[in-house]
Structure formats: C-alpha cells, structure tokens
Amino acid sequence: MSNHSSATEFCLLGFPGSKQLHHILFATFFFFYSVTLMGNMVIIVIVCVDKRLQSPMYFFLGHLSALEILITSIIIPVMLQGLLHPGMQTISLAGCVTQLFLYLAVGTTEFALLGAMAVDRYVAVCKPLRYNIIMSSHTCIWVVIVSWVFGFLSEIWPVYATFQLTFCKSNVLDHFYCDRGQLLKLSCDDSLFTEFILFLMAIFIIIGSLIPTIASYTYIISTILKIPTASGRRKAFSTCASHFTFVVIGYGSCLFLYVKPNQTQAAEYNKIVSLLISVVTPFLNPFIFTLRNDKVKEALRDSVKHCYQLFKD
C-alpha cells in the first residue's frame, strides 16, 4: 500500500493459532451456526402456522428470529471460510462496505424491535383490558415496518462517513469481519470528529431504545409486586422473562462494544464482544424463548407429535 492511496481491498487476520486450533474453532462455530439457523427457523415456522401463537408478542418474536438469522449469516460464513484457509482472508472494498452496513442495519433494527417488544409486555401486564385495542394487528405491522426502515436508513450515513476516510496506513484488519473500529485504526485522516458523531449515534440508537425498555419494566415490576398471590406474580413475570433475559444479554454486549467515545479499542476485546453479539446471542435466542415459554413449548411438542404421526403413517 502506498502512503497516499486508499485501500481497494482488505485482509482479515481472523483468529491467531495453529491449524488444529482453527479446525476446532471451525467445528464449534459451524455447530453454533447450524443450531442458530435451525432453532430460529423453527420459531418462525411455528409462529406462522400455530394459531395459539397468533398474538403481537409472537409476531415480534418471529421477526426477531429472522433478524438473528440475518445477523449471524452476515458474519459467520465469512469467518468459517477464513478458518478453513490458512493465512489472511481478503475481502473487496465493496464487500466490506456491504458487510458492515448490513451488520449495523440489522443490529439497529433489532434494537428498535426489542424496544417495541418491551412496550408490548408493558401493555400486556399493566393494561390487559386494553391490550387488543392498543396492540392491534395494524399497529404491530406498522411497528415492524418502522423498525426495519429505521434500522436500514439510520446506518447509511455512519457507513458512508467511515468509508469516506482514506485508509493508507495498511489494509490489514485485525478481526474476522469488517469491523468499524478496526477500519478507523487504518485511517490516516483525523477521524476524531467522525468517531464522536458515531459515538453520539450509537448513544441515540442503543440508549434511545433502552429507555422505553427500562420504563416498561419499571412499570411491569411495580404492577407485578402489587399482585397479592405468589402464583399470580410468577405467572405475570413469566410472560416477560424471556424478553428480559434477551434484553440483558443483547444490550449488555452492545453497550460494551459501541457506546464509548474511542471506537478503536483493543482488537482481542473487540473480537470477544463481537462473538457474543453475532454468534452466542443468536444461538441462545431459540432456547431463551422456548425453554422459558410454556406456549411455545406446547406448540413445539404438538408440532413434533404431528410430524411423527405423518412419518408413521
């Protein structure tokens, strides 16, 4: 790379270690990816076909599962390819732009949807008599459309601003995908202002969707504590437990990764948190929403029985 030119392709360092370690990592991540795809696809299918799951909560859950499939499919196939082939993996500038944009857009859409799901749980617990009126099918469809549109439109400028920088220090990214923090490290321009604006946008997106979540759960907990019986409190909280668990894992990871003024944190730290977001969380999603939800477990059992009867006949 010359000192006054910008990169036309990037090299991904991926994971350090021996060839044997890479094969172990490949098998591990391939297992995670396969389970993620199958688990989230099962959720989407049963939400679509089972009449007991035709409610706003499961409508949102179906879209959340679709987002989890997308976010893991944007990252893991490229990572698996890098683990199979020794040496650095190259990705074109266009490929890098596309990967970063889709990753951030899908992630932003997921935050917007998680905020909407929190409000849905608030209405279900705190205003049950008005639930069907407030959370009508028309409202839910519009909430999902706005979440998707906001997610993709809001990331156009951040990605554009990132790739307007000149990458003349190197074209080697110490990561397994086109990470924005690592891209900013390669810039020979003064990226301080860009980093500050990206920080403010991360605050707006993550904290902005976290505020309705915190407010909703404050009212939910307050309402649940007023229920006189222990069984009643347990039943009320069980409707929110899955979403609450997912929120803690998802927001916790992203707050560590994105909401900080310095976007160019240590590569190893960055890789670990990125694995949590793109591999571990999508993998856990089907388990969180099935093992802690009686309706989903019942629908799954009935679906398995139905499939067994079909094959038996």
C-alpha positions as a Python dict, from the first residue, in 0.01 Angstrom:
ca = {
    (1, 'M'): (0, 0, 0),
    (2, 'S'): (139, 341, -87),
    (3, 'N'): (129, 615, 176),
    (4, 'H'): (-116, 830, -19),
    (5, 'S'): (-363, 576, -155),
    (6, 'S'): (-677, 425, -13),
    (7, 'A'): (-740, 52, 12),
    (8, 'T'): (-937, -126, -261),
    (9, 'E'): (-947, -448, -60),
    (10, 'F'): (-887, -553, 299),
    (11, 'C'): (-718, -851, 462),
    (12, 'L'): (-887, -1009, 764),
    (13, 'L'): (-644, -1157, 1018),
    (14, 'G'): (-919, -1361, 1183),
    (15, 'F'): (-811, -1580, 1474),
    (16, 'P'): (-448, -1649, 1571),
    (17, 'G'): (-327, -2001, 1645),
    (18, 'S'): (-237, -2329, 1481),
    (19, 'K'): (-418, -2508, 1200),
    (20, 'Q'): (-553, -2759, 1451),
    (21, 'L'): (-700, -2480, 1664),
    (22, 'H'): (-862, -2331, 1353),
    (23, 'H'): (-1026, -2667, 1277),
    (24, 'I'): (-1162, -2684, 1634),
    (25, 'L'): (-1294, -2328, 1606),
    (26, 'F'): (-1447, -2410, 1267),
    (27, 'A'): (-1633, -2712, 1410),
    (28, 'T'): (-1751, -2509, 1711),
    (29, 'F'): (-1876, -2210, 1513),
    (30, 'F'): (-2030, -2433, 1245),
    (31, 'F'): (-2227, -2611, 1520),
    (32, 'F'): (-2338, -2277, 1667),
    (33, 'Y'): (-2440, -2151, 1320),
    (34, 'S'): (-2635, -2469, 1234),
    (35, 'V'): (-2826, -2465, 1564),
    (36, 'T'): (-2893, -2091, 1524),
    (37, 'L'): (-3039, -2138, 1176),
    (38, 'M'): (-3250, -2441, 1269),
    (39, 'G'): (-3369, -2303, 1605),
    (40, 'N'): (-3472, -1963, 1474),
    (41, 'M'): (-3631, -2114, 1162),
    (42, 'V'): (-3839, -2343, 1386),
    (43, 'I'): (-3960, -2041, 1583),
    (44, 'I'): (-4056, -1855, 1262),
    (45, 'V'): (-4245, -2159, 1127),
    (46, 'I'): (-4442, -2236, 1445),
    (47, 'V'): (-4531, -1868, 1493),
    (48, 'C'): (-4669, -1864, 1137),
    (49, 'V'): (-4863, -2191, 1150),
    (50, 'D'): (-4979, -2231, 1512),
    (51, 'K'): (-5299, -2040, 1589),
    (52, 'R'): (-5215, -2027, 1961),
    (53, 'L'): (-4918, -1804, 1878),
    (54, 'Q'): (-5113, -1552, 1670),
    (55, 'S'): (-5053, -1259, 1906),
    (56, 'P'): (-4834, -945, 1896),
    (57, 'M'): (-4567, -1094, 2123),
    (58, 'Y'): (-4506, -1391, 1892),
    (59, 'F'): (-4541, -1177, 1579),
    (60, 'F'): (-4249, -968, 1707),
    (61, 'L'): (-4064, -1284, 1811),
    (62, 'G'): (-4087, -1417, 1454),
    (63, 'H'): (-3924, -1100, 1322),
    (64, 'L'): (-3661, -1110, 1598),
    (65, 'S'): (-3570, -1466, 1493),
    (66, 'A'): (-3543, -1354, 1129),
    (67, 'L'): (-3306, -1075, 1238),
    (68, 'E'): (-3097, -1323, 1436),
    (69, 'I'): (-3063, -1545, 1129),
    (70, 'L'): (-2956, -1245, 921),
    (71, 'I'): (-2703, -1104, 1168),
    (72, 'T'): (-2531, -1439, 1215),
    (73, 'S'): (-2536, -1513, 839),
    (74, 'I'): (-2366, -1181, 764),
    (75, 'I'): (-2069, -1271, 986),
    (76, 'I'): (-2025, -1647, 1038),
    (77, 'P'): (-1991, -1777, 676),
    (78, 'V'): (-1705, -1532, 613),
    (79, 'M'): (-1548, -1629, 946),
    (80, 'L'): (-1580, -2003, 867),
    (81, 'Q'): (-1417, -1954, 529),
    (82, 'G'): (-1124, -1777, 696),
    (83, 'L'): (-1081, -2063, 946),
    (84, 'L'): (-1069, -2323, 668),
    (85, 'H'): (-800, -2150, 463),
    (86, 'P'): (-462, -2066, 622),
    (87, 'G'): (-329, -1712, 602),
    (88, 'M'): (-511, -1384, 571),
    (89, 'Q'): (-851, -1369, 404),
    (90, 'T'): (-914, -1089, 155),
    (91, 'I'): (-1242, -902, 113),
    (92, 'S'): (-1309, -638, -151),
    (93, 'L'): (-1392, -278, -61),
    (94, 'A'): (-1749, -327, -187),
    (95, 'G'): (-1780, -649, 13),
    (96, 'C'): (-1650, -473, 324),
    (97, 'V'): (-1897, -185, 283),
    (98, 'T'): (-2186, -427, 230),
    (99, 'Q'): (-2097, -645, 527),
    (100, 'L'): (-2054, -354, 767),
    (101, 'F'): (-2375, -183, 651),
    (102, 'L'): (-2590, -497, 677),
    (103, 'Y'): (-2442, -589, 1016),
    (104, 'L'): (-2512, -244, 1163),
    (105, 'A'): (-2853, -206, 994),
    (106, 'V'): (-2981, -544, 1113),
    (107, 'G'): (-2845, -475, 1463),
    (108, 'T'): (-3019, -135, 1477),
    (109, 'T'): (-3345, -291, 1358),
    (110, 'E'): (-3315, -547, 1636),
    (111, 'F'): (-3277, -274, 1900),
    (112, 'A'): (-3586, -93, 1770),
    (113, 'L'): (-3782, -420, 1778),
    (114, 'L'): (-3664, -505, 2132),
    (115, 'G'): (-3790, -165, 2248),
    (116, 'A'): (-4128, -234, 2083),
    (117, 'M'): (-4144, -578, 2246),
    (118, 'A'): (-4084, -418, 2587),
    (119, 'V'): (-4375, -178, 2533),
    (120, 'D'): (-4588, -475, 2421),
    (121, 'R'): (-4510, -655, 2752),
    (122, 'Y'): (-4594, -334, 2944),
    (123, 'V'): (-4936, -311, 2779),
    (124, 'A'): (-5000, -685, 2836),
    (125, 'V'): (-4918, -670, 3209),
    (126, 'C'): (-5026, -318, 3307),
    (127, 'K'): (-5321, -260, 3073),
    (128, 'P'): (-5455, -610, 2994),
    (129, 'L'): (-5814, -497, 2927),
    (130, 'R'): (-5698, -258, 2653),
    (131, 'Y'): (-5428, -488, 2513),
    (132, 'N'): (-5616, -600, 2199),
    (133, 'I'): (-5714, -241, 2118),
    (134, 'I'): (-5369, -87, 2169),
    (135, 'M'): (-5168, -372, 2016),
    (136, 'S'): (-5390, -431, 1714),
    (137, 'S'): (-5259, -617, 1409),
    (138, 'H'): (-5245, -286, 1219),
    (139, 'T'): (-5030, -129, 1492),
    (140, 'C'): (-4796, -429, 1508),
    (141, 'I'): (-4740, -433, 1131),
    (142, 'W'): (-4654, -62, 1134),
    (143, 'V'): (-4419, -106, 1432),
    (144, 'V'): (-4229, -378, 1246),
    (145, 'I'): (-4215, -176, 921),
    (146, 'V'): (-4086, 134, 1104),
    (147, 'S'): (-3826, -77, 1289),
    (148, 'W'): (-3687, -224, 966),
    (149, 'V'): (-3691, 107, 777),
    (150, 'F'): (-3533, 298, 1067),
    (151, 'G'): (-3264, 31, 1108),
    (152, 'F'): (-3152, 47, 747),
    (153, 'L'): (-3187, 424, 690),
    (154, 'S'): (-3009, 519, 1014),
    (155, 'E'): (-2689, 334, 917),
    (156, 'I'): (-2642, 487, 571),
    (157, 'W'): (-2454, 795, 691),
    (158, 'P'): (-2232, 618, 952),
    (159, 'V'): (-2111, 365, 694),
    (160, 'Y'): (-2071, 635, 426),
    (161, 'A'): (-1868, 851, 669),
    (162, 'T'): (-1647, 556, 765),
    (163, 'F'): (-1554, 478, 404),
    (164, 'Q'): (-1500, 843, 314),
    (165, 'L'): (-1182, 817, 521),
    (166, 'T'): (-853, 740, 347),
    (167, 'F'): (-705, 403, 451),
    (168, 'C'): (-336, 447, 385),
    (169, 'K'): (-170, 303, 698),
    (170, 'S'): (-244, -56, 599),
    (171, 'N'): (-519, -274, 460),
    (172, 'V'): (-497, -540, 732),
    (173, 'L'): (-792, -566, 975),
    (174, 'D'): (-721, -750, 1299),
    (175, 'H'): (-1067, -903, 1306),
    (176, 'F'): (-1282, -1176, 1150),
    (177, 'Y'): (-1514, -926, 973),
    (178, 'C'): (-1506, -564, 857),
    (179, 'D'): (-1526, -404, 1199),
    (180, 'R'): (-1570, -27, 1211),
    (181, 'G'): (-1328, 22, 1500),
    (182, 'Q'): (-1051, -158, 1313),
    (183, 'L'): (-1127, 40, 995),
    (184, 'L'): (-1089, 367, 1186),
    (185, 'K'): (-748, 248, 1307),
    (186, 'L'): (-629, 223, 944),
    (187, 'S'): (-730, 578, 856),
    (188, 'C'): (-457, 836, 804),
    (189, 'D'): (-718, 1116, 825),
    (190, 'D'): (-812, 1285, 1151),
    (191, 'S'): (-1111, 1067, 1244),
    (192, 'L'): (-1176, 1222, 1588),
    (193, 'F'): (-1484, 1415, 1474),
    (194, 'T'): (-1621, 1113, 1284),
    (195, 'E'): (-1568, 891, 1589),
    (196, 'F'): (-1751, 1144, 1809),
    (197, 'I'): (-2051, 1157, 1573),
    (198, 'L'): (-2058, 776, 1553),
    (199, 'F'): (-2049, 766, 1933),
    (200, 'L'): (-2346, 1006, 1955),
    (201, 'M'): (-2541, 797, 1703),
    (202, 'A'): (-2466, 479, 1898),
    (203, 'I'): (-2593, 655, 2212),
    (204, 'F'): (-2910, 763, 2031),
    (205, 'I'): (-2983, 417, 1888),
    (206, 'I'): (-2891, 193, 2183),
    (207, 'I'): (-2986, 419, 2474),
    (208, 'G'): (-3288, 551, 2280),
    (209, 'S'): (-3432, 201, 2251),
    (210, 'L'): (-3321, 114, 2605),
    (211, 'I'): (-3523, 399, 2763),
    (212, 'P'): (-3868, 256, 2671),
    (213, 'T'): (-3741, -86, 2778),
    (214, 'I'): (-3634, 39, 3123),
    (215, 'A'): (-3953, 246, 3162),
    (216, 'S'): (-4171, -50, 3059),
    (217, 'Y'): (-4004, -291, 3301),
    (218, 'T'): (-4020, -36, 3585),
    (219, 'Y'): (-4400, -25, 3545),
    (220, 'I'): (-4418, -402, 3491),
    (221, 'I'): (-4225, -482, 3812),
    (222, 'S'): (-4432, -226, 4004),
    (223, 'T'): (-4756, -387, 3878),
    (224, 'I'): (-4637, -743, 3945),
    (225, 'L'): (-4540, -658, 4305),
    (226, 'K'): (-4897, -540, 4368),
    (227, 'I'): (-5041, -882, 4275),
    (228, 'P'): (-5143, -1045, 4607),
    (229, 'T'): (-5065, -1411, 4529),
    (230, 'A'): (-4722, -1563, 4459),
    (231, 'S'): (-4863, -1776, 4176),
    (232, 'G'): (-5015, -1466, 4017),
    (233, 'R'): (-4684, -1278, 4038),
    (234, 'R'): (-4499, -1575, 3893),
    (235, 'K'): (-4746, -1608, 3604),
    (236, 'A'): (-4727, -1236, 3523),
    (237, 'F'): (-4347, -1228, 3523),
    (238, 'S'): (-4324, -1548, 3313),
    (239, 'T'): (-4475, -1357, 3020),
    (240, 'C'): (-4178, -1115, 3031),
    (241, 'A'): (-3892, -1339, 3148),
    (242, 'S'): (-3774, -1446, 2801),
    (243, 'H'): (-3768, -1094, 2660),
    (244, 'F'): (-3600, -957, 2974),
    (245, 'T'): (-3324, -1222, 2957),
    (246, 'F'): (-3261, -1147, 2589),
    (247, 'V'): (-3252, -771, 2656),
    (248, 'V'): (-2987, -810, 2929),
    (249, 'I'): (-2761, -1022, 2704),
    (250, 'G'): (-2812, -817, 2385),
    (251, 'Y'): (-2788, -467, 2531),
    (252, 'G'): (-2504, -563, 2766),
    (253, 'S'): (-2285, -681, 2478),
    (254, 'C'): (-2354, -380, 2256),
    (255, 'L'): (-2308, -123, 2531),
    (256, 'F'): (-1958, -262, 2587),
    (257, 'L'): (-1878, -258, 2215),
    (258, 'Y'): (-2032, 60, 2071),
    (259, 'V'): (-2122, 313, 2342),
    (260, 'K'): (-1776, 457, 2407),
    (261, 'P'): (-1606, 766, 2260),
    (262, 'N'): (-1298, 568, 2149),
    (263, 'Q'): (-1416, 333, 1875),
    (264, 'T'): (-1068, 184, 1827),
    (265, 'Q'): (-1047, -36, 2137),
    (266, 'A'): (-819, -341, 2167),
    (267, 'A'): (-873, -598, 1891),
    (268, 'E'): (-895, -903, 2122),
    (269, 'Y'): (-1160, -735, 2340),
    (270, 'N'): (-1346, -633, 2025),
    (271, 'K'): (-1343, -989, 1888),
    (272, 'I'): (-1481, -1139, 2209),
    (273, 'V'): (-1771, -895, 2234),
    (274, 'S'): (-1841, -931, 1859),
    (275, 'L'): (-1862, -1310, 1908),
    (276, 'L'): (-2118, -1256, 2183),
    (277, 'I'): (-2332, -1039, 1952),
    (278, 'S'): (-2301, -1232, 1626),
    (279, 'V'): (-2263, -1592, 1747),
    (280, 'V'): (-2366, -1652, 2108),
    (281, 'T'): (-2680, -1432, 2133),
    (282, 'P'): (-2843, -1563, 1810),
    (283, 'F'): (-2756, -1917, 1926),
    (284, 'L'): (-2925, -1862, 2265),
    (285, 'N'): (-3236, -1692, 2123),
    (286, 'P'): (-3433, -2013, 2045),
    (287, 'F'): (-3352, -2159, 2388),
    (288, 'I'): (-3442, -1840, 2575),
    (289, 'F'): (-3779, -1808, 2403),
    (290, 'T'): (-3871, -2179, 2410),
    (291, 'L'): (-3742, -2311, 2742),
    (292, 'R'): (-3897, -2018, 2933),
    (293, 'N'): (-4227, -2001, 2743),
    (294, 'D'): (-4499, -2259, 2803),
    (295, 'K'): (-4700, -2169, 2491),
    (296, 'V'): (-4400, -2211, 2261),
    (297, 'K'): (-4302, -2540, 2430),
    (298, 'E'): (-4658, -2667, 2389),
    (299, 'A'): (-4666, -2564, 2022),
    (300, 'L'): (-4330, -2736, 1966),
    (301, 'R'): (-4446, -3058, 2132),
    (302, 'D'): (-4762, -3064, 1921),
    (303, 'S'): (-4562, -2997, 1604),
    (304, 'V'): (-4322, -3283, 1684),
    (305, 'K'): (-4616, -3517, 1752),
    (306, 'H'): (-4782, -3412, 1426),
    (307, 'C'): (-4461, -3470, 1227),
    (308, 'Y'): (-4415, -3809, 1396),
    (309, 'Q'): (-4770, -3911, 1303),
    (310, 'L'): (-4713, -3804, 942),
    (311, 'F'): (-4393, -4011, 912),
    (312, 'K'): (-4556, -4303, 1095),
    (313, 'D'): (-4849, -4309, 852),
}
